[in-house]
Amino acid sequence: DGKVRETGTHDELMADPNSKYRKLHEMQNMGIEYKDEADDDGNTASDNKHHHHHRHHKHHHIQHNHKKHHHRDDSTNLPEDKEVEEYVDNSENTKEKQKEKKNASKARVLAREDWKLFGIGSVGAVLAGLMFPGWGIVFAYMIEFLYYPVFPCDEDAGIMPPPPYTTCVQYWDFVADDMQGMSITLTYGWLGIIGATCIGNILIFYGFGTASEKMNKRVRDAAFTSLLRQEIAFFDCRTVGSLTSQLQDDAAMIHSFSGEPLRQLIMSLASVLVGVVVSFIFMWPFALVSLGTIPFMGFGAEMEMKMYMGEDHGDHSKDEEDGPGAIAIESLLNIRTVASLSLESNRLDDYEKALTNGNEDIVKSSFKKGSLVAIGQFIQMWGCALMFWWGGWLLSKYPSTFTYRDFLISMFSLLFSLSGLGMAAQGATNRDKAKEAADRIFDLIERESAIDPLSKEGYKEG
């Protein structure tokens, strides 16, 4: 049903700057202009395209519905397919990064009013992070206390006390008083560690946890409002069960763009930075060598912490339309239909199959997790062996410069601070899944309905 707008040859129509054919041709070819490197006279591929395009056509009829026809020029000198694919891949990666930045910015805007809660959570993260190097210092004192050397002393047998003590009673009194003082110091140290742990984690869960729940509610409200605005056709290809289960999981992952990275950063810095500084103060040669093992020890500590604390916390599998969560929700929402048609057994079979399909790779994933934990333990054990050997060599080589207490504090403050990395990463959301969740959430929130039932715009009678 189109109408003829222009008639002429390709060259004639392209020569007219106001030609609709020329505008359509340029729009169809407004992608990449490839240069012909083998062209000696300097002509570009786009020039060749204009010269050769549709030479066998004498006349062109431009119609309103002509946009669906794309003319390709086989004589155009194009780059290799590999270069085109690389360019397209780079373009897609750039678009994905830009979209990720936009989604992260949107998530931060949603969480902007919770800055007070983030401040409270940050204070808790500092206390929780400082707990680990502090724990290492107290543990070093405890090791020294448990292995406190008491030398034999018997004046009648001719075994005299070590200098500067002249009698055994004087030496024993000093040892008893010294151990009592150390035990009191250890008690205060453990109380401080317990207090910092309790207060820090309470502030973390109150600050970041409350902010996460508030943000979760905002996302759910915005998504639910957007769902109410959608036309009926939107739900024809999307079941209620898949929408609700997907929204439940996606909304819980949005906080990975706001409070979660802040908690991880502050807690990691407070733990590792303080541990490294303390280690350098007490025994800098030992800390210098041990510093090179931090990346490997950190990996081992993280793997071990995931094993003890649960690697899959916060990493929920995505419920698709045929997933167990979607099947259960859909069955409960339509329980009258299921009961009237006696479909209970069929729905139960579908649910069991969905559970089985979700665990097809459980052996492979378990082997992978177990291997990672084993590698982490291997790295930690050999790292500790290197530290003990190097520390012992320094004590034997420079007895007047470093003490046994310096070695213990330097080593354990550094080792325990690495546990802060694993604790900070514990419960972290999978980044790739969080990106996908953010894409789905914001696409739904920003989707414009073809028929908006809540819109106040339009014609009103009267």
mmCIF file of C-alpha atoms in Angstrom, residues 10-326:
data_model
loop_
_atom_site.group_PDB
_atom_site.id
_atom_site.type_symbol
_atom_site.label_atom_id
_atom_site.label_comp_id
_atom_site.label_asym_id
_atom_site.label_seq_id
_atom_site.Cartn_x
_atom_site.Cartn_y
_atom_site.Cartn_z
ATOM 1 C CA HIS A 10 21.017 5.312 -7.779
ATOM 2 C CA ASP A 11 23.518 8.005 -8.822
ATOM 3 C CA GLU A 12 20.772 10.528 -9.578
ATOM 4 C CA LEU A 13 19.042 10.032 -6.263
ATOM 5 C CA MET A 14 22.295 10.053 -4.287
ATOM 6 C CA ALA A 15 23.305 13.339 -5.949
ATOM 7 C CA ASP A 16 20.224 15.101 -4.527
ATOM 8 C CA PRO A 17 20.997 16.237 -0.931
ATOM 9 C CA ASN A 18 17.272 16.345 -0.094
ATOM 10 C CA SER A 19 16.506 12.959 -1.588
ATOM 11 C CA LYS A 20 14.518 10.634 0.651
ATOM 12 C CA TYR A 21 16.256 7.682 -0.992
ATOM 13 C CA ARG A 22 19.626 9.150 -0.035
ATOM 14 C CA LYS A 23 18.496 9.636 3.558
ATOM 15 C CA LEU A 24 17.194 6.060 3.712
ATOM 16 C CA HIS A 25 20.441 4.775 2.170
ATOM 17 C CA GLU A 26 22.546 6.699 4.699
ATOM 18 C CA MET A 27 20.427 5.488 7.614
ATOM 19 C CA GLN A 28 20.822 1.893 6.489
ATOM 20 C CA ASN A 29 24.589 2.303 6.245
ATOM 21 C CA MET A 30 25.226 4.548 9.254
ATOM 22 C CA GLY A 31 27.120 1.791 11.057
ATOM 23 C CA ILE A 32 30.844 1.294 10.486
ATOM 24 C CA GLU A 33 32.668 2.933 7.622
ATOM 25 C CA TYR A 34 35.522 0.654 6.726
ATOM 26 C CA LYS A 35 38.528 2.050 4.936
ATOM 27 C CA ASP A 36 40.001 0.166 2.053
ATOM 28 C CA GLU A 37 43.698 -0.108 2.882
ATOM 29 C CA ALA A 38 44.488 -1.612 -0.522
ATOM 30 C CA ASP A 39 42.996 1.349 -2.444
ATOM 31 C CA ASP A 40 45.928 3.341 -3.846
ATOM 32 C CA ASP A 41 43.955 6.338 -5.002
ATOM 33 C CA GLY A 42 42.586 6.984 -1.498
ATOM 34 C CA ASN A 43 38.941 6.183 -2.152
ATOM 35 C CA THR A 44 37.095 4.843 0.929
ATOM 36 C CA ALA A 45 34.844 1.830 1.031
ATOM 37 C CA SER A 46 31.840 4.093 1.453
ATOM 38 C CA ASP A 47 32.745 5.856 -1.819
ATOM 39 C CA ASN A 48 33.001 2.489 -3.555
ATOM 40 C CA LYS A 49 29.692 1.602 -2.015
ATOM 41 C CA HIS A 50 28.034 4.641 -3.577
ATOM 42 C CA HIS A 51 29.667 3.826 -6.931
ATOM 43 C CA HIS A 52 28.751 0.163 -7.153
ATOM 44 C CA HIS A 53 25.496 -0.007 -5.200
ATOM 45 C CA HIS A 54 22.676 -1.359 -7.387
ATOM 46 C CA ARG A 55 24.344 -0.712 -10.716
ATOM 47 C CA HIS A 56 22.110 -3.338 -12.282
ATOM 48 C CA HIS A 57 19.001 -1.398 -11.164
ATOM 49 C CA LYS A 58 17.935 1.263 -13.563
ATOM 50 C CA HIS A 59 15.242 2.890 -11.494
ATOM 51 C CA HIS A 60 14.413 2.826 -7.784
ATOM 52 C CA HIS A 61 10.942 3.189 -6.362
ATOM 53 C CA ILE A 62 11.001 4.482 -2.779
ATOM 54 C CA GLN A 63 7.948 3.505 -0.813
ATOM 55 C CA HIS A 64 6.875 3.977 2.786
ATOM 56 C CA ASN A 65 7.333 0.306 3.508
ATOM 57 C CA HIS A 66 10.741 0.127 1.767
ATOM 58 C CA LYS A 67 12.796 0.223 4.952
ATOM 59 C CA LYS A 68 12.705 -3.496 5.346
ATOM 60 C CA HIS A 69 14.805 -3.963 2.183
ATOM 61 C CA HIS A 70 18.583 -3.894 2.816
ATOM 62 C CA HIS A 71 20.897 -3.778 -0.216
ATOM 63 C CA ARG A 72 24.342 -5.252 0.309
ATOM 64 C CA ASP A 73 27.308 -4.547 -1.953
ATOM 65 C CA ASP A 74 29.423 -7.560 -2.697
ATOM 66 C CA SER A 75 32.112 -5.456 -4.387
ATOM 67 C CA THR A 76 32.834 -3.419 -1.275
ATOM 68 C CA ASN A 77 36.218 -4.167 0.238
ATOM 69 C CA LEU A 78 35.354 -5.052 3.864
ATOM 70 C CA PRO A 79 37.782 -6.134 6.607
ATOM 71 C CA GLU A 80 38.049 -9.710 7.715
ATOM 72 C CA ASP A 81 35.129 -11.238 9.637
ATOM 73 C CA LYS A 82 37.381 -11.622 12.653
ATOM 74 C CA GLU A 83 37.980 -7.881 12.840
ATOM 75 C CA VAL A 84 34.250 -7.226 12.543
ATOM 76 C CA GLU A 85 33.513 -9.706 15.336
ATOM 77 C CA GLU A 86 36.157 -8.130 17.557
ATOM 78 C CA TYR A 87 34.713 -4.692 16.946
ATOM 79 C CA VAL A 88 31.193 -5.907 17.725
ATOM 80 C CA ASP A 89 32.396 -7.681 20.883
ATOM 81 C CA ASN A 90 34.200 -4.533 22.047
ATOM 82 C CA SER A 91 31.118 -2.454 21.344
ATOM 83 C CA GLU A 92 28.930 -4.857 23.302
ATOM 84 C CA ASN A 93 31.370 -4.892 26.220
ATOM 85 C CA THR A 94 31.414 -1.101 26.248
ATOM 86 C CA LYS A 95 27.621 -0.998 26.257
ATOM 87 C CA GLU A 96 27.472 -3.540 29.071
ATOM 88 C CA LYS A 97 29.940 -1.527 31.156
ATOM 89 C CA GLN A 98 28.002 1.665 30.550
ATOM 90 C CA LYS A 99 24.770 -0.065 31.489
ATOM 91 C CA GLU A 100 26.388 -1.471 34.624
ATOM 92 C CA LYS A 101 27.557 2.002 35.643
ATOM 93 C CA LYS A 102 24.073 3.392 35.059
ATOM 94 C CA ASN A 103 22.481 0.635 37.123
ATOM 95 C CA ALA A 104 25.015 1.138 39.909
ATOM 96 C CA SER A 105 24.287 4.865 39.837
ATOM 97 C CA LYS A 106 20.552 4.190 40.022
ATOM 98 C CA ALA A 107 21.072 1.829 42.951
ATOM 99 C CA ARG A 108 23.135 4.451 44.797
ATOM 100 C CA VAL A 109 20.402 7.020 44.183
ATOM 101 C CA LEU A 110 17.884 4.632 45.741
ATOM 102 C CA ALA A 111 20.170 4.183 48.767
ATOM 103 C CA ARG A 112 21.126 7.867 49.106
ATOM 104 C CA GLU A 113 18.748 8.634 51.959
ATOM 105 C CA ASP A 114 20.231 5.814 54.042
ATOM 106 C CA TRP A 115 23.618 7.513 54.487
ATOM 107 C CA LYS A 116 23.194 7.651 58.271
ATOM 108 C CA LEU A 117 22.690 3.901 58.385
ATOM 109 C CA PHE A 118 25.741 3.417 56.173
ATOM 110 C CA GLY A 119 27.726 5.567 58.621
ATOM 111 C CA ILE A 120 26.642 3.406 61.556
ATOM 112 C CA GLY A 121 27.462 0.250 59.620
ATOM 113 C CA SER A 122 30.868 1.658 58.648
ATOM 114 C CA VAL A 123 31.763 2.229 62.316
ATOM 115 C CA GLY A 124 30.785 -1.356 63.009
ATOM 116 C CA ALA A 125 32.880 -2.546 60.066
ATOM 117 C CA VAL A 126 35.921 -0.722 61.487
ATOM 118 C CA LEU A 127 35.453 -2.358 64.902
ATOM 119 C CA ALA A 128 34.842 -5.780 63.367
ATOM 120 C CA GLY A 129 37.923 -5.371 61.165
ATOM 121 C CA LEU A 130 40.160 -4.244 64.045
ATOM 122 C CA MET A 131 39.096 -7.309 65.975
ATOM 123 C CA PHE A 132 41.260 -9.594 63.809
ATOM 124 C CA PRO A 133 44.700 -7.990 64.316
ATOM 125 C CA GLY A 134 43.743 -7.400 67.965
ATOM 126 C CA TRP A 135 42.884 -11.049 68.222
ATOM 127 C CA GLY A 136 46.334 -11.866 66.841
ATOM 128 C CA ILE A 137 48.060 -9.710 69.475
ATOM 129 C CA VAL A 138 46.089 -11.266 72.346
ATOM 130 C CA PHE A 139 46.716 -14.735 70.934
ATOM 131 C CA ALA A 140 50.466 -14.010 70.807
ATOM 132 C CA TYR A 141 50.430 -13.072 74.501
ATOM 133 C CA MET A 142 48.431 -16.219 75.274
ATOM 134 C CA ILE A 143 50.966 -18.439 73.477
ATOM 135 C CA GLU A 144 53.767 -16.802 75.427
ATOM 136 C CA PHE A 145 51.799 -17.275 78.646
ATOM 137 C CA LEU A 146 51.003 -20.960 78.022
ATOM 138 C CA TYR A 147 54.628 -21.741 77.152
ATOM 139 C CA TYR A 148 56.131 -19.572 79.872
ATOM 140 C CA PRO A 149 59.523 -21.170 80.749
ATOM 141 C CA VAL A 150 60.139 -21.969 84.399
ATOM 142 C CA PHE A 151 63.700 -23.174 84.898
ATOM 143 C CA PRO A 152 64.560 -25.776 87.577
ATOM 144 C CA CYS A 153 65.919 -24.382 90.813
ATOM 145 C CA ASP A 154 67.192 -26.346 93.875
ATOM 146 C CA GLU A 155 69.735 -24.661 96.094
ATOM 147 C CA ASP A 156 70.417 -27.848 98.117
ATOM 148 C CA ALA A 157 71.262 -29.719 94.902
ATOM 149 C CA GLY A 158 73.412 -26.873 93.692
ATOM 150 C CA ILE A 159 70.979 -25.739 90.971
ATOM 151 C CA MET A 160 70.876 -21.966 91.308
ATOM 152 C CA PRO A 161 68.199 -19.663 89.806
ATOM 153 C CA PRO A 162 68.935 -17.713 86.632
ATOM 154 C CA PRO A 163 70.438 -14.254 87.111
ATOM 155 C CA PRO A 164 69.729 -11.706 88.448
ATOM 156 C CA TYR A 165 67.950 -13.756 91.142
ATOM 157 C CA THR A 166 70.023 -15.024 94.086
ATOM 158 C CA THR A 167 67.536 -17.428 95.677
ATOM 159 C CA CYS A 168 64.959 -19.842 94.364
ATOM 160 C CA VAL A 169 62.208 -18.218 96.418
ATOM 161 C CA GLN A 170 62.959 -14.832 94.823
ATOM 162 C CA TYR A 171 62.864 -16.386 91.372
ATOM 163 C CA TRP A 172 59.604 -18.258 92.026
ATOM 164 C CA ASP A 173 57.932 -15.135 93.413
ATOM 165 C CA PHE A 174 58.902 -13.207 90.283
ATOM 166 C CA VAL A 175 57.564 -15.957 88.004
ATOM 167 C CA ALA A 176 54.258 -16.123 89.901
ATOM 168 C CA ASP A 177 53.787 -12.338 89.873
ATOM 169 C CA ASP A 178 54.717 -12.120 86.188
ATOM 170 C CA MET A 179 52.290 -14.867 85.165
ATOM 171 C CA GLN A 180 49.533 -13.306 87.261
ATOM 172 C CA GLY A 181 50.086 -9.954 85.546
ATOM 173 C CA MET A 182 50.046 -11.582 82.126
ATOM 174 C CA SER A 183 46.817 -13.435 82.935
ATOM 175 C CA ILE A 184 45.135 -10.184 83.978
ATOM 176 C CA THR A 185 46.357 -8.496 80.783
ATOM 177 C CA LEU A 186 45.027 -11.404 78.720
ATOM 178 C CA THR A 187 41.645 -11.156 80.466
ATOM 179 C CA TYR A 188 41.341 -7.472 79.578
ATOM 180 C CA GLY A 189 42.469 -8.226 76.044
ATOM 181 C CA TRP A 190 39.868 -10.959 75.521
ATOM 182 C CA LEU A 191 37.149 -8.755 77.005
ATOM 183 C CA GLY A 192 38.146 -6.010 74.578
ATOM 184 C CA ILE A 193 38.032 -8.450 71.653
ATOM 185 C CA ILE A 194 34.625 -9.752 72.728
ATOM 186 C CA GLY A 195 33.290 -6.207 73.136
ATOM 187 C CA ALA A 196 34.628 -5.060 69.744
ATOM 188 C CA THR A 197 33.191 -8.161 68.058
ATOM 189 C CA CYS A 198 29.747 -7.809 69.596
ATOM 190 C CA ILE A 199 29.433 -4.047 69.132
ATOM 191 C CA GLY A 200 30.949 -4.098 65.653
ATOM 192 C CA ASN A 201 28.693 -6.850 64.306
ATOM 193 C CA ILE A 202 25.600 -5.340 65.929
ATOM 194 C CA LEU A 203 26.343 -2.020 64.218
ATOM 195 C CA ILE A 204 27.056 -3.783 60.920
ATOM 196 C CA PHE A 205 23.798 -5.721 60.927
ATOM 197 C CA TYR A 206 21.804 -2.732 62.138
ATOM 198 C CA GLY A 207 23.342 -0.217 59.723
ATOM 199 C CA PHE A 208 23.873 -2.182 56.533
ATOM 200 C CA GLY A 209 21.089 -4.665 57.250
ATOM 201 C CA THR A 210 18.442 -1.988 57.828
ATOM 202 C CA ALA A 211 19.631 -0.010 54.797
ATOM 203 C CA SER A 212 19.476 -3.162 52.679
ATOM 204 C CA GLU A 213 15.922 -3.937 53.825
ATOM 205 C CA LYS A 214 14.778 -0.373 53.127
ATOM 206 C CA MET A 215 16.316 -0.454 49.689
ATOM 207 C CA ASN A 216 14.757 -3.856 49.083
ATOM 208 C CA LYS A 217 11.350 -2.400 49.948
ATOM 209 C CA ARG A 218 11.839 0.574 47.621
ATOM 210 C CA VAL A 219 12.778 -1.733 44.761
ATOM 211 C CA ARG A 220 9.809 -4.005 45.428
ATOM 212 C CA ASP A 221 7.398 -1.060 45.632
ATOM 213 C CA ALA A 222 8.727 0.427 42.402
ATOM 214 C CA ALA A 223 8.600 -2.936 40.617
ATOM 215 C CA PHE A 224 5.074 -3.649 41.906
ATOM 216 C CA THR A 225 3.895 -0.222 40.763
ATOM 217 C CA SER A 226 5.402 -0.878 37.351
ATOM 218 C CA LEU A 227 3.666 -4.271 37.185
ATOM 219 C CA LEU A 228 0.308 -2.618 37.910
ATOM 220 C CA ARG A 229 0.871 -0.274 34.980
ATOM 221 C CA GLN A 230 1.592 -3.024 32.465
ATOM 222 C CA GLU A 231 -0.947 -4.037 29.834
ATOM 223 C CA ILE A 232 -2.613 -7.430 29.952
ATOM 224 C CA ALA A 233 -0.504 -8.705 27.062
ATOM 225 C CA PHE A 234 2.585 -8.310 29.251
ATOM 226 C CA PHE A 235 1.368 -11.181 31.475
ATOM 227 C CA ASP A 236 0.413 -13.442 28.603
ATOM 228 C CA CYS A 237 4.051 -14.419 28.064
ATOM 229 C CA ARG A 238 5.117 -14.140 31.734
ATOM 230 C CA THR A 239 3.573 -16.276 34.459
ATOM 231 C CA VAL A 240 2.830 -14.859 37.882
ATOM 232 C CA GLY A 241 5.023 -17.473 39.546
ATOM 233 C CA SER A 242 8.089 -16.636 37.460
ATOM 234 C CA LEU A 243 7.599 -12.885 38.010
ATOM 235 C CA THR A 244 7.193 -13.122 41.791
ATOM 236 C CA SER A 245 10.021 -15.579 42.376
ATOM 237 C CA GLN A 246 12.346 -13.638 40.047
ATOM 238 C CA LEU A 247 11.472 -10.347 41.708
ATOM 239 C CA GLN A 248 12.092 -11.852 45.143
ATOM 240 C CA ASP A 249 15.617 -12.918 44.212
ATOM 241 C CA ASP A 250 16.503 -9.860 42.144
ATOM 242 C CA ALA A 251 15.429 -7.323 44.759
ATOM 243 C CA ALA A 252 17.673 -8.979 47.356
ATOM 244 C CA MET A 253 20.738 -8.533 45.107
ATOM 245 C CA ILE A 254 20.468 -4.797 44.461
ATOM 246 C CA HIS A 255 22.261 -3.963 47.714
ATOM 247 C CA SER A 256 25.455 -5.354 46.151
ATOM 248 C CA PHE A 257 25.798 -1.984 44.364
ATOM 249 C CA SER A 258 25.549 0.154 47.528
ATOM 250 C CA GLY A 259 26.139 -1.095 51.082
ATOM 251 C CA GLU A 260 27.885 -4.387 50.411
ATOM 252 C CA PRO A 261 31.028 -3.037 48.658
ATOM 253 C CA LEU A 262 31.334 -0.316 51.323
ATOM 254 C CA ARG A 263 31.221 -2.894 54.124
ATOM 255 C CA GLN A 264 33.781 -5.111 52.391
ATOM 256 C CA LEU A 265 36.176 -2.228 51.711
ATOM 257 C CA ILE A 266 36.124 -0.766 55.235
ATOM 258 C CA MET A 267 36.335 -4.119 56.977
ATOM 259 C CA SER A 268 39.198 -5.322 54.770
ATOM 260 C CA LEU A 269 41.200 -2.114 55.190
ATOM 261 C CA ALA A 270 40.684 -2.024 58.956
ATOM 262 C CA SER A 271 41.820 -5.623 59.260
ATOM 263 C CA VAL A 272 44.717 -5.984 56.811
ATOM 264 C CA LEU A 273 46.142 -2.465 57.028
ATOM 265 C CA VAL A 274 46.328 -2.465 60.827
ATOM 266 C CA GLY A 275 47.708 -6.011 60.868
ATOM 267 C CA VAL A 276 50.497 -5.111 58.424
ATOM 268 C CA VAL A 277 51.418 -1.945 60.360
ATOM 269 C CA VAL A 278 51.593 -3.820 63.688
ATOM 270 C CA SER A 279 53.671 -6.569 62.094
ATOM 271 C CA PHE A 280 56.196 -4.039 60.725
ATOM 272 C CA ILE A 281 56.467 -2.263 64.083
ATOM 273 C CA PHE A 282 57.388 -5.369 66.049
ATOM 274 C CA MET A 283 59.527 -7.260 63.494
ATOM 275 C CA TRP A 284 59.945 -5.527 60.163
ATOM 276 C CA PRO A 285 62.201 -8.124 58.414
ATOM 277 C CA PHE A 286 59.668 -10.828 59.189
ATOM 278 C CA ALA A 287 56.774 -8.610 58.030
ATOM 279 C CA LEU A 288 58.611 -7.731 54.816
ATOM 280 C CA VAL A 289 58.924 -11.378 53.755
ATOM 281 C CA SER A 290 55.475 -12.298 55.000
ATOM 282 C CA LEU A 291 53.967 -9.409 53.051
ATOM 283 C CA GLY A 292 54.715 -11.273 49.818
ATOM 284 C CA THR A 293 52.593 -14.187 50.995
ATOM 285 C CA ILE A 294 49.517 -12.053 51.736
ATOM 286 C CA PRO A 295 47.779 -12.624 48.362
ATOM 287 C CA PHE A 296 48.227 -16.387 48.650
ATOM 288 C CA MET A 297 47.362 -16.501 52.347
ATOM 289 C CA GLY A 298 44.352 -14.280 51.700
ATOM 290 C CA PHE A 299 43.081 -16.694 49.060
ATOM 291 C CA GLY A 300 43.544 -19.624 51.415
ATOM 292 C CA ALA A 301 41.809 -17.823 54.283
ATOM 293 C CA GLU A 302 38.882 -16.889 52.062
ATOM 294 C CA MET A 303 38.430 -20.466 50.876
ATOM 295 C CA GLU A 304 38.563 -21.754 54.437
ATOM 296 C CA MET A 305 36.096 -19.126 55.673
ATOM 297 C CA LYS A 306 33.660 -20.014 52.897
ATOM 298 C CA MET A 307 33.842 -23.639 53.951
ATOM 299 C CA TYR A 308 33.099 -22.879 57.618
ATOM 300 C CA MET A 309 30.591 -20.051 57.119
ATOM 301 C CA GLY A 310 28.760 -21.415 54.078
ATOM 302 C CA GLU A 311 29.747 -20.485 50.550
ATOM 303 C CA ASP A 312 26.233 -20.342 49.139
ATOM 304 C CA HIS A 313 24.766 -17.891 51.667
ATOM 305 C CA GLY A 314 23.160 -15.096 49.715
ATOM 306 C CA ASP A 315 23.829 -16.864 46.419
ATOM 307 C CA HIS A 316 20.360 -18.161 45.601
ATOM 308 C CA SER A 317 19.802 -20.009 42.367
ATOM 309 C CA LYS A 318 17.626 -18.271 39.823
ATOM 310 C CA ASP A 319 14.080 -19.606 39.620
ATOM 311 C CA GLU A 320 13.046 -19.883 36.018
ATOM 312 C CA GLU A 321 9.595 -20.705 34.715
ATOM 313 C CA ASP A 322 10.183 -24.427 35.190
ATOM 314 C CA GLY A 323 12.101 -24.007 38.432
ATOM 315 C CA PRO A 324 10.901 -25.556 41.722
ATOM 316 C CA GLY A 325 10.050 -22.182 43.261
ATOM 317 C CA ALA A 326 7.972 -21.112 40.283
#
